[in-house]
Amino acid sequence: DARVTQTPRHKVTEMGQEVTMRCQPILGHNTVFWYRQTMMQGLELLAYFRNRAPLDDSGMPKDRFSAEMPDATLATLKIQPSEPRDSAVYFCASGLATSGRCYFGPGTRLTVL
Amino acid sequence: AQSVAQPEDQVNVAEGNPLTVKCTYSVSGNPYLFWYVQYPNRGLQFLLKYITGDNLVKGSYGFEAEFNKSQTSFHLKKPSALVSDSALYFCAPLWGKLIFGQGTELSVKP
């Protein structure tokens, strides 16, 4: 079974530190999403890519967040500097634009102290 | 503006009873419509989707959803609930990107 993988699964860091989360989409998928989940805000779309090109990152705080796809097998989400309000579960998902269906990774649980 | 609403934060049903989880959306055009389920400490899993055609869509685990264009609704249903159906359910219209509702927590008691 092909799966989306995310690393790390858990991350605890201190305020001000840089955090990098990685995602390996399912091979052949041309769309990659980054979502953030919190109790208060629910699931928020941070950014998404199609064929490695960023299509929409309007949900992402630009001053501290950045998302990239260095190649088709890797998507990264970086927070610099991190703040306690960034504590959340970050999900990566991939899919094919033609079907719309997304396959979610297990998430990275980030805690910023 | 495009939006999706799940009016109930929580739905409680007894095992064996039918269940409905509601979803309405606001959009121009004809979006694809999805339901996803999230079990504790897991990522979301696809349940079903509507693109076009028959208004009743069947999906995984015995779930189905009814599309109603005039009411812009896409309610999730199951004829007989199981305790193992207890989870968080998300409705998501697709407008180029999946926009998720706030989620409805389904609790099925024995």
Short mmCIF file of C-alpha atoms in Angstrom, two decimals, chain A residues 33 35 37 40-43 45 48 50 56 91 98-102 104-106 109, chain B residues 32 34 36 38 41-44 46 49 51 88 90 94-100 102:
data_model
loop_
_atom_site.label_atom_id
_atom_site.label_comp_id
_atom_site.label_asym_id
_atom_site.label_seq_id
_atom_site.Cartn_x
_atom_site.Cartn_y
_atom_site.Cartn_z
CA PHE A 33 -1.12 19.92 0.46
CA TYR A 35 -2.70 21.40 6.56
CA GLN A 37 -4.98 21.06 12.76
CA MET A 40 -9.60 25.93 18.04
CA GLN A 41 -9.19 26.38 14.29
CA GLY A 42 -9.82 22.90 13.00
CA LEU A 43 -8.12 21.97 9.73
CA LEU A 45 -4.96 24.75 4.55
CA TYR A 48 -0.54 23.46 -1.81
CA ARG A 50 0.74 21.16 -8.22
CA ASP A 56 -1.77 28.79 -3.04
CA PHE A 91 -0.58 17.09 7.96
CA THR A 98 -7.88 14.67 -11.83
CA SER A 99 -9.56 12.82 -8.96
CA GLY A 100 -9.45 15.36 -6.17
CA ARG A 101 -9.04 12.63 -3.60
CA CYS A 102 -6.32 13.24 -1.02
CA PHE A 104 -3.10 12.02 4.23
CA GLY A 105 0.08 11.32 6.08
CA PRO A 106 0.08 10.49 9.80
CA ARG A 109 2.73 16.82 16.22
CA TYR B 32 -16.64 17.92 -6.09
CA PHE B 34 -15.92 14.69 -0.18
CA TYR B 36 -13.24 12.14 5.25
CA GLN B 38 -10.30 10.87 11.27
CA ASN B 41 -4.11 10.29 16.48
CA ARG B 42 -4.42 9.46 12.81
CA GLY B 43 -4.51 11.31 9.53
CA LEU B 44 -7.72 11.73 7.59
CA PHE B 46 -11.22 9.16 2.41
CA LYS B 49 -16.98 11.58 -3.00
CA ILE B 51 -18.71 14.39 -8.71
CA LEU B 88 -14.30 12.82 13.67
CA PHE B 90 -15.11 16.12 7.84
CA LEU B 94 -13.11 20.78 -3.67
CA TRP B 95 -12.55 24.09 -5.39
CA GLY B 96 -9.09 23.37 -6.75
CA LYS B 97 -8.18 22.66 -3.15
CA LEU B 98 -9.99 20.79 -0.39
CA ILE B 99 -11.62 23.13 2.12
CA PHE B 100 -12.59 21.28 5.26
CA GLN B 102 -14.95 22.19 11.30
#
